[in-house]
Coordinates of C-alpha atoms and ligand atoms in Angstrom, one line a residue:
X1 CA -18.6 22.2 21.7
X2 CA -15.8 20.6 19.4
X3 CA -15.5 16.8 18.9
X4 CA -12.8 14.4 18.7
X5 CA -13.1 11.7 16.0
X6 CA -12.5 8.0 17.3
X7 CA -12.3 4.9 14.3
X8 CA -11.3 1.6 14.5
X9 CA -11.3 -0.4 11.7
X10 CA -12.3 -3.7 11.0
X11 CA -10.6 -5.0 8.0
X12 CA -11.0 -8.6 5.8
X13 CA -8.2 -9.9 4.1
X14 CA -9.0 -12.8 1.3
X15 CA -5.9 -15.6 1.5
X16 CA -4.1 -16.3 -1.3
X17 CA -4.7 -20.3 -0.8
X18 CA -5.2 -22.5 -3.5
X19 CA -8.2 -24.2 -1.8
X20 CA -10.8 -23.0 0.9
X21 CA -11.1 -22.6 4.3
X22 CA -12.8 -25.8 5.0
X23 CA -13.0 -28.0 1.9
X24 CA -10.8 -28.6 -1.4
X25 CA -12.8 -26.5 -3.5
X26 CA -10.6 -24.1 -5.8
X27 CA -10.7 -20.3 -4.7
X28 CA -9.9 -19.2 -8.2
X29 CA -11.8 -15.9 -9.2
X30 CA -13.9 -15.5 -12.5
X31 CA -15.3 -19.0 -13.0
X32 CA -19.0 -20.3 -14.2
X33 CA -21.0 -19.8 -11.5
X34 CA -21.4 -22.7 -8.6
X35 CA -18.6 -24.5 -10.6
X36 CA -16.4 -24.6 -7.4
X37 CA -18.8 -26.2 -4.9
X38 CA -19.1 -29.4 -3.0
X39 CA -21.2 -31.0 0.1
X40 CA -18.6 -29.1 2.8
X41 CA -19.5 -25.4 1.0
X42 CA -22.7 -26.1 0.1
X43 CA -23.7 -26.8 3.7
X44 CA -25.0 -30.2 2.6
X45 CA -26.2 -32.5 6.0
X46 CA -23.5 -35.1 7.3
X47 CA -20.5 -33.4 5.6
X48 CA -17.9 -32.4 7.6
X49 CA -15.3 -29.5 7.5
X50 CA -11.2 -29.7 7.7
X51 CA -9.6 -27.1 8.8
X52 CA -6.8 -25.8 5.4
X53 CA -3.6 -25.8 7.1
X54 CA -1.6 -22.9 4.7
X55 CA -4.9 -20.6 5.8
X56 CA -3.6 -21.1 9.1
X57 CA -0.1 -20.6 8.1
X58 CA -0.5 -17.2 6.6
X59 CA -2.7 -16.4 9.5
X60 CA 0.3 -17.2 12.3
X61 CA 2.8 -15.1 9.9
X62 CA 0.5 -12.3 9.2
X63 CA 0.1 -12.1 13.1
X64 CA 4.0 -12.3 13.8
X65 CA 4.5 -9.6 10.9
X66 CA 1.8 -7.3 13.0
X67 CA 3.7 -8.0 16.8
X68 CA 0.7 -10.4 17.9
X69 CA 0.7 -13.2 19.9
X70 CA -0.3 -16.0 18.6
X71 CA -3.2 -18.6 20.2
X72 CA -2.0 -22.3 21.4
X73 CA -5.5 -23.4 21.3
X74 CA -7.9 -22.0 18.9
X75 CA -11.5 -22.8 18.7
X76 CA -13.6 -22.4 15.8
X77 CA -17.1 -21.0 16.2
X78 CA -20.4 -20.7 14.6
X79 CA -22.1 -17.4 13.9
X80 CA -25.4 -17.6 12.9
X81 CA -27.2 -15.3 10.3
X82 CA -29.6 -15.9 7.7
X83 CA -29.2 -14.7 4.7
X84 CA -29.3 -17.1 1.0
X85 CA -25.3 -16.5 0.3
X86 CA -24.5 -18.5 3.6
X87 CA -26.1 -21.8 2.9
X88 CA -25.2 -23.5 6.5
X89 CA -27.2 -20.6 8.2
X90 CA -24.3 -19.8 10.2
X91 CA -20.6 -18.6 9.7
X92 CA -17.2 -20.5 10.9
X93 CA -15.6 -18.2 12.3
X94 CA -13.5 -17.4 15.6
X95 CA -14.8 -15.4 18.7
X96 CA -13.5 -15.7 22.0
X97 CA -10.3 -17.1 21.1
X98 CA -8.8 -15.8 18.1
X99 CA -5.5 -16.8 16.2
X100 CA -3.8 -13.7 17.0
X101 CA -4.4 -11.4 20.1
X102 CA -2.6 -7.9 20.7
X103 CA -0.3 -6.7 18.3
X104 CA 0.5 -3.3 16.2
X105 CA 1.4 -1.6 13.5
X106 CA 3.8 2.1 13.2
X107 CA 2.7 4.5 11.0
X108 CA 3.7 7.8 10.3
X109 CA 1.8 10.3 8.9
X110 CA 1.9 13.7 7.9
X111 CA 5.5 13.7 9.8
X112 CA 4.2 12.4 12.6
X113 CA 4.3 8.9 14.3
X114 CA 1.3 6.8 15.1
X115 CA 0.6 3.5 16.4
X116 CA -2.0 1.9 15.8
X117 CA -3.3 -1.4 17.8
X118 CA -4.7 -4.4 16.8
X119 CA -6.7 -6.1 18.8
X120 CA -7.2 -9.1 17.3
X121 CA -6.8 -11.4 13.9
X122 CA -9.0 -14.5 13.4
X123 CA -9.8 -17.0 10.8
X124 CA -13.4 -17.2 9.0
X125 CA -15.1 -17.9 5.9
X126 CA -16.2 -16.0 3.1
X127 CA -19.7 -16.2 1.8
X128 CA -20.9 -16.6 -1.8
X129 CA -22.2 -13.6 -3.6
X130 CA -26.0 -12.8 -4.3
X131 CA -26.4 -11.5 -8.3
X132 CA -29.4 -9.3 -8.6
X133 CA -29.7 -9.1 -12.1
X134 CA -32.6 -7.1 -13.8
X135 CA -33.5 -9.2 -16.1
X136 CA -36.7 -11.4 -15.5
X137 CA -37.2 -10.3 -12.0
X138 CA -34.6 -13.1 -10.7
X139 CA -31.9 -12.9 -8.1
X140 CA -29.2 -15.5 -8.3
X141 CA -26.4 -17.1 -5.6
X142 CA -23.4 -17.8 -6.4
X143 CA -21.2 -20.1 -4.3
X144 CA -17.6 -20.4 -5.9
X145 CA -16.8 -17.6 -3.2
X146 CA -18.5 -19.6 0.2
X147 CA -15.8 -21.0 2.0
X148 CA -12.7 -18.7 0.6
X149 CA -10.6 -18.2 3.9
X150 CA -10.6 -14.7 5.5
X151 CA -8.5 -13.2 7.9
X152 CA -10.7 -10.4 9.4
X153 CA -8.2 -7.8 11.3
X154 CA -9.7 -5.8 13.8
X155 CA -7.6 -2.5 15.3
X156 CA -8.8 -0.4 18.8
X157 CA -10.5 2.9 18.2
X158 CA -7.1 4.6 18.1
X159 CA -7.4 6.5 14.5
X160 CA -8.4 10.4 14.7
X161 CA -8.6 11.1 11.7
X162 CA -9.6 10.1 7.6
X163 CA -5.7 10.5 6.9
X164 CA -5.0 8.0 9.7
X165 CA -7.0 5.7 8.3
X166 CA -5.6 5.8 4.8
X167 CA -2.2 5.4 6.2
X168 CA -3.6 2.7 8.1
X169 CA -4.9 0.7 5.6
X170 CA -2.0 1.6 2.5
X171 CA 0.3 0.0 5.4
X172 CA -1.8 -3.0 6.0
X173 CA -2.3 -3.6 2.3
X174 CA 1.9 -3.6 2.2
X175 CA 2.7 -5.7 4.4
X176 CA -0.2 -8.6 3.1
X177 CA 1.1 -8.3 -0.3
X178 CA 4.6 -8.7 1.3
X179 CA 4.0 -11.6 2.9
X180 CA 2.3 -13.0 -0.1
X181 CA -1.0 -13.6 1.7
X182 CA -3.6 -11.4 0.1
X183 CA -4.0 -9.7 -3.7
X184 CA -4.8 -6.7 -1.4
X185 CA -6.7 -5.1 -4.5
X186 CA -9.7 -3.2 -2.5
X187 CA -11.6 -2.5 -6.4
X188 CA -11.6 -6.5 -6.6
X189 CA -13.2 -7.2 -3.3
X190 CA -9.7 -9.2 -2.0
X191 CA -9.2 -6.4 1.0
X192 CA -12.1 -5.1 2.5
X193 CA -12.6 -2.8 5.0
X194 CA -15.5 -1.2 7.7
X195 CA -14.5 1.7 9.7
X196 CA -16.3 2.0 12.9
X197 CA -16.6 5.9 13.5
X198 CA -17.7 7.8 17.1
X199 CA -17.2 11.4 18.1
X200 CA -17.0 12.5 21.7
X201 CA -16.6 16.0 22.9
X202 CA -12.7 16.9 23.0
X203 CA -10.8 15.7 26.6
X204 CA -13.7 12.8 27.2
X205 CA -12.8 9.7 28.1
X206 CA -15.6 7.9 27.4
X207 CA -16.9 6.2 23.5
X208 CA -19.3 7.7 21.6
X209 CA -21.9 5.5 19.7
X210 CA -20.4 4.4 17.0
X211 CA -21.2 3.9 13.2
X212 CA -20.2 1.3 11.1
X213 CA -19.2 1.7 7.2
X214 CA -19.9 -0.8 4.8
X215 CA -19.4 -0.8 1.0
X216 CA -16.1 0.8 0.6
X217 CA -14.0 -0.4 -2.4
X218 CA -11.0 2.1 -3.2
X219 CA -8.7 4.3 -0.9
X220 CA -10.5 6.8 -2.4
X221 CA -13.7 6.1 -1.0
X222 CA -12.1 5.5 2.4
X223 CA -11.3 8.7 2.7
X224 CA -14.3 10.4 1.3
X225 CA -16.9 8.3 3.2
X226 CA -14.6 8.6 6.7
X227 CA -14.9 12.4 6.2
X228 CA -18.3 12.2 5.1
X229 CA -19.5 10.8 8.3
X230 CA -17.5 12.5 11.1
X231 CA -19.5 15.7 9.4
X232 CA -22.8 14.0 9.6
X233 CA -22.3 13.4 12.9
X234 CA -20.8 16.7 13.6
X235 CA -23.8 18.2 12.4
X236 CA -26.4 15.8 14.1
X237 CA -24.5 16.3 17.4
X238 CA -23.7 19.5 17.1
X239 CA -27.9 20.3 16.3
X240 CA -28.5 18.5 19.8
X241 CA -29.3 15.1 18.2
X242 CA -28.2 11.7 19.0
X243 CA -26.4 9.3 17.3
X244 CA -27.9 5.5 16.4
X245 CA -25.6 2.5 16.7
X246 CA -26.3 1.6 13.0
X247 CA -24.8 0.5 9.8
X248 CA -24.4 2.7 6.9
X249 CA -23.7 2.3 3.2
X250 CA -21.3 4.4 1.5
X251 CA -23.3 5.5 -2.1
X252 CA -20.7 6.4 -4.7
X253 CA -22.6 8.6 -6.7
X254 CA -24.1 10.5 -4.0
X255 CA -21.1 10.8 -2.0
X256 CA -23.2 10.1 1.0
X257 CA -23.6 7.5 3.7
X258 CA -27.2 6.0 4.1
X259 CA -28.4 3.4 6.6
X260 CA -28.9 0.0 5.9
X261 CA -29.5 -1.6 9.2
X262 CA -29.3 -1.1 12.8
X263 CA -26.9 -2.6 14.5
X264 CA -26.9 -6.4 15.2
X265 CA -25.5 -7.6 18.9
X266 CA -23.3 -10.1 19.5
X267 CA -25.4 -11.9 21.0
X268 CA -27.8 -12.2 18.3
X269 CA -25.2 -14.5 16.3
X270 CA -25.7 -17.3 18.7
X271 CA -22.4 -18.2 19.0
X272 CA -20.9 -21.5 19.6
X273 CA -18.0 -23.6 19.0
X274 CA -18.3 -25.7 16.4
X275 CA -18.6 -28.9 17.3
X276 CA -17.6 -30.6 13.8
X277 CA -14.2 -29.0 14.1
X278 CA -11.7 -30.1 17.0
X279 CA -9.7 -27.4 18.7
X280 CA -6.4 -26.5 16.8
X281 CA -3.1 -26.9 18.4
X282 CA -0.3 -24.5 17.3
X283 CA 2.6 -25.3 19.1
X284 CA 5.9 -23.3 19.3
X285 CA 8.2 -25.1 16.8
X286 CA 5.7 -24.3 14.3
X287 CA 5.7 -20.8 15.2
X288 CA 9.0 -20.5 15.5
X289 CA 9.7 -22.4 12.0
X290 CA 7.1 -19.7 10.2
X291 CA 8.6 -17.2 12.3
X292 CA 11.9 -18.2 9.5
X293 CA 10.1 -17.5 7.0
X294 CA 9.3 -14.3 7.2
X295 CA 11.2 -11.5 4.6
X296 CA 12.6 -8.5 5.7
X297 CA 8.9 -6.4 6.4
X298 CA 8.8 -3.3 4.9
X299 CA 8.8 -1.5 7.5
X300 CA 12.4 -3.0 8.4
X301 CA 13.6 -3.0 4.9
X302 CA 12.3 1.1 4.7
X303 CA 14.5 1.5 8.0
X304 CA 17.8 0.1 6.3
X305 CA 17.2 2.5 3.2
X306 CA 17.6 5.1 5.4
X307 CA 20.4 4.0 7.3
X308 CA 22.7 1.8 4.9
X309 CA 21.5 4.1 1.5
X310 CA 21.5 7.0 3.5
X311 CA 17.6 8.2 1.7
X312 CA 15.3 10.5 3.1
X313 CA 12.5 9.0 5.1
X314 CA 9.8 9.6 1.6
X315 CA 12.2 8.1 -0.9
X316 CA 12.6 5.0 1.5
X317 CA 8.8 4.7 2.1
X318 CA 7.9 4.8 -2.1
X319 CA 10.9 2.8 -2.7
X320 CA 9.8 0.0 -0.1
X321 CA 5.9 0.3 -0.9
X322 CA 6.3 -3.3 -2.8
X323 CA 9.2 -5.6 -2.6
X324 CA 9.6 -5.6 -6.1
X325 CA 10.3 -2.0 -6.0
X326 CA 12.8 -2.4 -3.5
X327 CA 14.1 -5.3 -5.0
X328 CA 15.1 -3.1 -8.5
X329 CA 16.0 -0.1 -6.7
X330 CA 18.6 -2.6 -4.4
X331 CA 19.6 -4.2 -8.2
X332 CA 20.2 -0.4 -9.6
X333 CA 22.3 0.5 -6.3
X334 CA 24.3 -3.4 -6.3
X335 CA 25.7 -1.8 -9.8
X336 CA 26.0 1.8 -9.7
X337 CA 26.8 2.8 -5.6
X338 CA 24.6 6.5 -5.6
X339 CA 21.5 5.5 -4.0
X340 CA 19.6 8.8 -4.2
X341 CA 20.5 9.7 -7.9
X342 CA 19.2 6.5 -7.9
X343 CA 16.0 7.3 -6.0
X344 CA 15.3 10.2 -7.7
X345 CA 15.0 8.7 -11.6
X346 CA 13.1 6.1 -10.0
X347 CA 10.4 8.0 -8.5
X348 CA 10.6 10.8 -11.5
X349 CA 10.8 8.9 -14.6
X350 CA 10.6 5.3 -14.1
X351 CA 7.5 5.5 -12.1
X352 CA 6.2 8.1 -14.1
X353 CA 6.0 5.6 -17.0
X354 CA 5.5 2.2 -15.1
X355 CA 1.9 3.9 -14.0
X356 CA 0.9 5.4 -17.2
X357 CA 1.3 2.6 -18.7
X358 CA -0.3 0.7 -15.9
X359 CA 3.2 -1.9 -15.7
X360 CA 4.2 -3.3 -12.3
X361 CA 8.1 -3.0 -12.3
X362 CA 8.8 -6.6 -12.3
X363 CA 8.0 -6.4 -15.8
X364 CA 9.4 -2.6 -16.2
X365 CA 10.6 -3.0 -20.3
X366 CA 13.8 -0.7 -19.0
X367 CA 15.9 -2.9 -16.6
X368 CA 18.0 -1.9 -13.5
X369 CA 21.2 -2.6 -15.7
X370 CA 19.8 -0.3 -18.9
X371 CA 18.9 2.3 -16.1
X372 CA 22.2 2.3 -14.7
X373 CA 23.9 2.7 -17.7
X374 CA 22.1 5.7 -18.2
X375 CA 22.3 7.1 -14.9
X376 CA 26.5 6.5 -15.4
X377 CA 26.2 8.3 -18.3
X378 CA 25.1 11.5 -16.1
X379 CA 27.3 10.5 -13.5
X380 CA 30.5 10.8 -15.0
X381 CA 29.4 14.2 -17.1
X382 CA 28.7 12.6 -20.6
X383 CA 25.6 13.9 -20.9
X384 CA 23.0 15.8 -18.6
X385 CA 20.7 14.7 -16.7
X386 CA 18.1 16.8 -18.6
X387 CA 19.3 15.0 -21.6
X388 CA 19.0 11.5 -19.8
X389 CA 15.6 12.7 -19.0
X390 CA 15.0 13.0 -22.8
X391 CA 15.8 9.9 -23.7
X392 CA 14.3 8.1 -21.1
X393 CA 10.9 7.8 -22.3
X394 CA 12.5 6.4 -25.5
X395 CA 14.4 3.9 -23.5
X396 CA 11.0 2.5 -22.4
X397 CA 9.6 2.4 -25.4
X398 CA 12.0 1.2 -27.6
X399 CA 15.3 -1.7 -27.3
X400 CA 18.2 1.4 -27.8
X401 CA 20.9 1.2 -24.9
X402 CA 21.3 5.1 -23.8
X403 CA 24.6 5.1 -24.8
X404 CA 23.3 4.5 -29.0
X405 CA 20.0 6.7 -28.2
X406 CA 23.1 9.9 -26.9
X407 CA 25.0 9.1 -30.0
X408 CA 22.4 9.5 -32.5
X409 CA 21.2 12.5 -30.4
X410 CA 24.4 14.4 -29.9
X411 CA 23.4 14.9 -27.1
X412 CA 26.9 14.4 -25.6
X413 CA 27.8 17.1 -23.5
X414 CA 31.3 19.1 -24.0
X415 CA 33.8 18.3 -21.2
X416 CA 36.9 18.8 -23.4
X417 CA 38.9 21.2 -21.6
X418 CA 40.6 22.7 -24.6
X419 CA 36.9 23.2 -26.5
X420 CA 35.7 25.2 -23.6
X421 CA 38.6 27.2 -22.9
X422 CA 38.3 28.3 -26.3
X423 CA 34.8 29.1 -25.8
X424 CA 35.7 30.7 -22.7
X425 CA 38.2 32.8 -23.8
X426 CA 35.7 34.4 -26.3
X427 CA 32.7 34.9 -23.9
X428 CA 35.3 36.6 -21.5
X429 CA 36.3 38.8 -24.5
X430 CA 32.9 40.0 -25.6
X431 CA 31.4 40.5 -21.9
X432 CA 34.5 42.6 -20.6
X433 CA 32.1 44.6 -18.0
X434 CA 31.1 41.5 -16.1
X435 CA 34.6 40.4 -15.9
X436 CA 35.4 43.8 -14.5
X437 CA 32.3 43.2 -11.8
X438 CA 33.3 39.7 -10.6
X439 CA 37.3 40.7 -10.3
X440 CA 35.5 43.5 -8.3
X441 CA 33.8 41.3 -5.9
X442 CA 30.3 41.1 -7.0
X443 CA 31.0 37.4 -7.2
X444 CA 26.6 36.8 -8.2
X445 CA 27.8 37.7 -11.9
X446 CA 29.8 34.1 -12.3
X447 CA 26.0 32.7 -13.2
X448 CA 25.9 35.3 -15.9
X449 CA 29.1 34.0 -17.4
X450 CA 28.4 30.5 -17.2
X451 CA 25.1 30.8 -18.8
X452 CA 26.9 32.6 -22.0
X453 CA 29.6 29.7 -22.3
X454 CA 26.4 27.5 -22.0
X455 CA 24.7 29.6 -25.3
X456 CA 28.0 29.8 -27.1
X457 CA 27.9 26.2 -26.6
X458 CA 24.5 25.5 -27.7
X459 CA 23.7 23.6 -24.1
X460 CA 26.5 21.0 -24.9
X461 CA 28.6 22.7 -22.6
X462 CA 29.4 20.6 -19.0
X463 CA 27.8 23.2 -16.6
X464 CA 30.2 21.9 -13.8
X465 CA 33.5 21.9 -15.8
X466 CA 32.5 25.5 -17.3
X467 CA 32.4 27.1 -13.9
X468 CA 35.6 24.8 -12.6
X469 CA 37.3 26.4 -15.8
X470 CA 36.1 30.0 -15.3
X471 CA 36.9 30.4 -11.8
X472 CA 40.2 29.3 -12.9
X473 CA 40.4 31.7 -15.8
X474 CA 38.8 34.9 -13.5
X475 CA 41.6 34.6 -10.7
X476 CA 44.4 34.7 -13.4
Ligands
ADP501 P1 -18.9 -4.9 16.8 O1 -19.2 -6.1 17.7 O2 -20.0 -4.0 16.6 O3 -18.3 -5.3 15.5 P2 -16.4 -4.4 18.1 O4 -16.3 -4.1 19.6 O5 -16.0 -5.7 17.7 O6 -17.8 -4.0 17.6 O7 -15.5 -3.3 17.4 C1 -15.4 -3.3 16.0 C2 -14.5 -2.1 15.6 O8 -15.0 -0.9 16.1 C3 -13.1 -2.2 16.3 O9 -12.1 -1.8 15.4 C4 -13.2 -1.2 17.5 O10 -12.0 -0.6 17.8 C5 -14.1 -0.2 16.9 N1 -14.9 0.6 17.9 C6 -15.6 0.0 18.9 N2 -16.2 1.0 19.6 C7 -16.0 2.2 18.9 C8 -16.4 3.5 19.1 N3 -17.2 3.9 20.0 N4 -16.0 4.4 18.2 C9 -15.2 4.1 17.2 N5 -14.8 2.8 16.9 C10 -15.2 1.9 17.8
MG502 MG1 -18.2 -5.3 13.5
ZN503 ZN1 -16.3 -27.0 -1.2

């Protein structure tokens, strides 16, 4: 029997607010431990929660961004759990009536579209972190995280396969760093994501039981685990086994998924509305006036490389991966109008050196206006564009326009007509056979030629005015 693999993924989103979800604690990351507590996050009797209205905000245009509709009336809920990083004993969170309801995102991968549905985005809080250190025996809590507002994204089990999920997720991360919501940095905790994986047998219509992934902090480990576990089950089902609604952790060093729990029921949270919080109104002109707000997405702004620049689908999806990318790429192509020469030394060199070196390109030490000057330089047959490669890496490196760096080089290439027809005339002379050939039709020796007036030249030569010239010499 062959299976089909069925994942939906469940995905929390950290927001970028200054305070938390419920109280004016700072979310800042890295401080002494419990230094960013007070009666509302510590769960202290009699103290009362307020709801943070820019959680809300990014909420409502993270939900426009994904094609949701967004909730009038939202009720806030309490999930109860025990556990000694949740002080309260339960979690605020959202359940029957979440901020965003039924929207989607386009994907496309490996050539192929995809959509992918969401089912639903609501607003909850983060819990604190439990420190099991080694020393002494002791486990500690620390609380600066309790209370950091979450947006936990949940999709329909319409992903088939690891690469799905990947694409899935490298979208989502775009478009919340876009918007300026999330860090969307999966090895600092800031996105995190469980995929919920079934198989079923190929044609049914029916879900498998499912398994739910915890523990997974790089794209990397996405993939791996996802794959990991559709052959586990494979195997287990395949071996006439069953599969046990569980969760499992992914193990790093292993490369294996292990179970941690069975699976809790929803009804074993106890869920209730809050009654310390009222019911939150959003009404249309604020939806509308957030609606304003929002950039060009990236998935618009990848569209409008293709059709205004005129890129290929790839060079539009790299280039549009961050808007500060997109931003210098639209700089280089304001100034110099050849958007996939452009393109190209982007995604060759520039990028090349902005990630060895670990630079984002808002702080790229070669700016769009030192870039096009070099680019120009290629453009209009000064030098190469192996010799722009060349320098480039200096051009990083050090202050040197490309203009001083060619100079001091020589690299300039030779596009004075009466230099090369000299040269010309002397290559014809000494290779008197091939002339014979190409005046005789075999037209495949011109490359021959060209590459001599290229050695006589030591590589100086401009290839395209050599073979402008020759042609013009051959047919006399
Ligand atoms: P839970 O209450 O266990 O969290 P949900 O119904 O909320 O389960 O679904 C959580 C995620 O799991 C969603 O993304 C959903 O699409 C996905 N999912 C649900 N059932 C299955 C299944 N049988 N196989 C794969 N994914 C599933
Ligand atoms: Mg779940
Ligand atoms: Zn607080």
């Amino acid at each position: 029997m062959t299976f089909e693999t069925v994942i939906g993924l469940e995905v929390h989103a950290q927001l970028r607010t200054q305070s938390k979800m419920f109280c004016g604690c700072a979310t800042e990351f890295g401080r002494a431990p419990n230094s960013q507590t007070c009666p509302v996050c510590l769960g202290l009797p009699g103290s009362l929660p307020v709801i943070n209205k820019r959680a809300v905000e990014m909420a409502i245009r993270t939900g426009l961004a994904l094609n949701c509709s967004i909730r009038s009336t939202n009720i806030f809920a309490r999930k109860h759990y025990f556990y000694p990083d949740l002080p309260k004993g339960y979690q605020i969170s959202q359940y029957e009536e979440p901020i965003c309801e039924e929207g989607w995102i386009d994907l496309n991968v490996n050539g192929s579209s995809k959509r992918v549905r969401i089912c639903r985005a609501h607003l909850e809080e983060d819990a604190g972190k439990n420190i099991h250190a080694n020393e002494g025996g002791h486990s500690y809590v620390d609380l600066n995280r309790t209370g950091t507002p979450l947006l936990e994204i949940v999709t329909e089990p319409d992903m088939r396969s690891a690469d799905e999920v990947v694409a899935y997720l490298k979208s989502l991360r775009d478009l919340l760093v876009y918007l300026d919501v999330c860090d969307g940095n999966m090895e600092e905790g800031n996105l995190r994501c469980e995929p919920n994986i079934s198989l079923r047998p190929v044609g049914s219509e029916t879900l498998g039981t499912k398994v739910e992934l915890k523990n997974i902090n790089s794209f990397k480990n996405v993939k791996d685990s996802v794959e990991y576990e559709v052959k586990r089950q494979t195997k287990v089902l395949t071996e006439g086994g069953t599969i046990h609604q569980e969760t499992r952790l992914w193990n790093i060093e292993l490369g294996q998924t292990a179970v941690m729990r069975s699976k809790e029921a929803a009804h074993d949270y106890r869920y209730f509305p809050d009654p310390d919080l009222l019911p939150l109104s959003i009404n249309d002109e604020w939806i509308d006036e957030l609606r304003g707000t929002l950039q060009e997405l990236p998935q618009a702004r990848q569209q409008r490389f293709i059709t205004e620049h005129g890129l290929p689908e790839y060079d539009a999806g790299v280039l549009t991966s961050s808007r500060e990318l997109a931003d210098y790429f639209e700089a280089c192509v304001k100034q110099f109008a050849e958007p996939k020469t452009v393109s190209n030394f982007m995604m060759g060199e520039l990028l090349r050196e902005l990630n060895q070196a670990g630079t984002p390109v808002e702080s790229s030490p070669v700016s769009s206006e030192r870039l096009v000057e070099l680019l120009k330089l290629v453009h209009n047959g000064t030098i190469s564009l192996k010799a722009a490669k060349e320098i480039f890496p200096e051009m990083y490196t050090g202050e040197k326009s490309a203009a001083q760096l060619v100079d001091e080089k020589g690299l300039q290439q030779v596009s004075d007509e009466g230099a090369l027809e000299h040269m010309i005339q002397e290559v014809l002379k000494n290779n008197a056979a091939q002339v014979d050939q190409y005046r005789g039709g075999k037209e495949t020796v011109l490359g021959f030629i060209v590459g001599q007036v290229m050695k006589a030249s030591k590589g100086k030569a401009n290839p395209q005015k050599v073979s402008e010239l020759l042609k013009r010499a051959l047919s006399s």
